[in-house]
Coordinates of C-alpha atoms in Angstrom, one line a residue:
R29 CA 63.1 -15.7 2.9
I30 CA 63.2 -17.4 6.1
S31 CA 62.0 -20.9 6.9
S32 CA 59.2 -19.6 9.1
G33 CA 58.0 -16.7 6.7
I34 CA 59.3 -13.8 4.9
M35 CA 61.4 -10.8 6.2
I36 CA 60.8 -7.6 4.1
I37 CA 63.7 -5.1 4.8
D38 CA 63.3 -1.2 4.1
Q39 CA 66.6 -0.8 2.2
H40 CA 66.6 3.0 3.1
V41 CA 66.2 2.7 7.0
A42 CA 68.5 -0.2 6.9
H43 CA 71.4 1.6 5.4
E44 CA 70.5 4.2 7.6
R45 CA 70.9 2.2 10.6
I46 CA 74.3 1.2 9.1
L47 CA 75.5 4.8 8.5
Y48 CA 74.4 6.1 11.9
E49 CA 76.3 3.4 13.8
K50 CA 79.5 4.3 11.8
A51 CA 78.9 8.0 12.5
I52 CA 78.7 7.4 16.1
K53 CA 81.8 5.4 16.1
F54 CA 83.7 7.9 14.1
Q55 CA 82.7 10.6 16.4
K56 CA 84.0 8.6 19.6
T57 CA 87.3 7.4 17.9
K58 CA 87.8 10.7 15.9
I59 CA 89.2 8.7 13.0
P60 CA 86.9 9.1 10.0
L61 CA 87.1 7.5 6.8
S62 CA 87.2 10.1 4.2
Q63 CA 87.5 10.1 0.5
Q64 CA 89.4 13.0 -1.0
L65 CA 87.6 15.1 -3.8
L66 CA 89.9 15.6 -6.9
F67 CA 88.2 18.8 -7.4
P68 CA 87.3 20.8 -4.3
I69 CA 83.9 22.4 -3.9
N70 CA 83.5 26.1 -3.1
I71 CA 80.3 26.2 -1.2
D72 CA 78.5 29.7 -0.4
L73 CA 76.3 29.7 2.7
S74 CA 74.2 32.1 4.3
P75 CA 75.7 33.6 7.6
V76 CA 73.4 31.6 9.6
D77 CA 74.3 28.4 7.8
Y78 CA 78.2 29.0 7.9
A79 CA 77.7 29.9 11.8
I80 CA 76.2 26.0 11.8
V81 CA 79.1 24.7 9.9
K82 CA 81.5 26.6 12.3
E83 CA 79.5 25.4 15.3
L84 CA 79.7 21.7 14.2
Y85 CA 83.1 21.9 12.2
E86 CA 85.0 19.2 14.4
D87 CA 82.0 16.8 14.3
L88 CA 81.4 17.3 10.7
Q89 CA 85.4 16.5 10.4
N90 CA 85.0 13.4 12.6
L91 CA 82.2 12.3 10.1
G92 CA 84.7 12.7 7.3
F93 CA 83.7 16.0 5.7
E94 CA 86.9 17.9 5.1
I95 CA 86.1 21.4 5.3
K96 CA 88.1 24.7 4.9
L97 CA 86.7 27.8 6.4
F98 CA 87.2 30.0 3.5
S99 CA 85.6 33.4 4.2
E100 CA 82.7 34.7 6.3
T101 CA 80.1 32.9 4.3
S102 CA 82.0 30.2 2.2
I103 CA 83.7 26.9 2.8
V104 CA 85.8 24.4 0.7
L105 CA 84.7 20.9 0.5
D106 CA 87.8 18.8 0.2
G107 CA 86.8 15.5 1.2
I108 CA 83.6 13.6 2.1
P109 CA 82.6 10.5 4.3
A110 CA 83.3 7.5 2.4
D111 CA 79.8 6.3 2.2
V112 CA 78.8 9.3 0.5
K113 CA 77.9 8.9 -3.2
L114 CA 80.2 10.8 -5.0
G115 CA 78.3 13.5 -7.0
N116 CA 75.9 14.1 -4.0
E117 CA 78.2 15.5 -1.4
Q118 CA 77.2 19.1 -1.7
N119 CA 73.7 18.5 -1.4
I120 CA 74.0 16.0 1.2
L121 CA 76.1 18.9 3.4
K122 CA 73.4 21.4 2.4
E123 CA 70.6 19.1 3.6
I124 CA 72.6 18.2 6.9
I125 CA 72.8 22.1 7.5
Y126 CA 69.0 22.8 6.5
D127 CA 67.8 20.1 8.7
I128 CA 69.9 21.2 11.8
R129 CA 69.0 25.0 11.0
N130 CA 65.1 24.0 10.8
N131 CA 64.4 20.8 13.0
R132 CA 67.1 20.5 15.5
E133 CA 65.6 20.8 19.2
P134 CA 67.8 22.2 21.6
N135 CA 67.3 19.4 24.3
I136 CA 68.7 16.9 22.1
D137 CA 72.3 16.0 22.0
A138 CA 74.2 17.7 19.0
K139 CA 76.4 14.7 18.1
D140 CA 73.7 12.3 17.8
Y141 CA 71.4 14.7 15.9
L142 CA 74.2 15.2 13.4
A143 CA 75.0 11.3 13.2
R144 CA 71.1 10.7 12.7
T145 CA 70.7 13.7 10.1
F146 CA 74.0 12.3 8.2
A147 CA 72.6 8.7 8.1
C148 CA 69.1 9.9 7.1
K149 CA 70.6 12.3 4.0
A150 CA 73.3 10.0 2.8
A151 CA 71.4 6.5 3.0
I152 CA 70.5 4.9 -0.2
K153 CA 66.8 6.1 -1.1
F154 CA 63.5 4.0 -1.4
G155 CA 63.5 2.9 -4.7
D156 CA 66.8 3.0 -5.8
H157 CA 68.0 0.0 -7.6
L158 CA 70.5 -2.5 -6.0
S159 CA 72.1 -5.4 -7.3
Q160 CA 71.6 -8.7 -5.6
T161 CA 75.4 -8.3 -4.4
E162 CA 74.7 -5.0 -3.0
M163 CA 71.5 -6.3 -1.2
A164 CA 73.2 -9.1 0.3
A165 CA 75.9 -6.8 1.6
L166 CA 73.3 -4.3 2.9
I167 CA 71.8 -7.2 4.8
D168 CA 74.9 -8.5 6.4
Q169 CA 76.1 -4.8 7.3
L170 CA 72.8 -4.5 8.8
F171 CA 72.9 -7.6 10.8
A172 CA 76.3 -6.5 12.1
T173 CA 75.0 -3.6 13.6
E174 CA 74.1 -3.2 17.3
M175 CA 70.5 -2.6 16.5
P176 CA 69.2 -4.0 13.2
Y177 CA 65.5 -3.9 13.9
V178 CA 65.0 0.1 14.1
C179 CA 66.3 3.0 12.4
P180 CA 68.1 5.9 14.5
H181 CA 64.5 7.6 14.4
G182 CA 62.8 4.5 15.9
R183 CA 61.2 3.2 12.6
P184 CA 61.0 -0.3 11.9
V185 CA 63.8 -1.7 9.4
I186 CA 62.5 -5.6 9.1
I187 CA 58.7 -6.5 8.9
K188 CA 58.2 -10.2 9.4
I189 CA 55.4 -12.2 8.2
S190 CA 55.1 -15.5 9.3
V191 CA 53.8 -18.9 7.1
D192 CA 50.5 -18.8 9.2
E193 CA 49.8 -15.2 8.4
L194 CA 50.4 -15.8 4.8
D195 CA 48.2 -18.7 4.9
K196 CA 45.7 -16.7 6.6
K197 CA 46.1 -13.6 3.8
F198 CA 45.7 -16.4 1.0
G199 CA 42.6 -18.2 2.7
R200 CA 44.2 -21.5 3.7
K201 CA 43.1 -21.5 7.5

């Protein structure tokens, strides 16, 4: 609640904005935050998906994915970006690969597209329960970004409804 009305924040796109800006920063500095997996994960891929991983290998590493190219169609995942929820790492990587294979347009910057795709796949989902502390942290992180009002895909993060609009909706004016 704000004094001039209320703000409604979409937690998925808010988190997406936060993760996107972190991903861009990590790609520029080449100093990712990665968490080591206790047990590495072997992932079998199609030859096409393996080629995508090989093409984007350095950029995936810069995001925090620690990958070893194992054979012509398999990789070993040793580490993941710090913001990836444990237990979801293989799905997120496969969703990123799938999205790049099926939706990437040739004239779009590959690093930016990878950052946007990673942010979308790794962000908390609509309907995921957050505690009050988690919500407050999300809002603090959101307003520390360069562009808190739109997600990397251009959708609004925040909707503001003024007191006047609320009064009209309740038939007070």
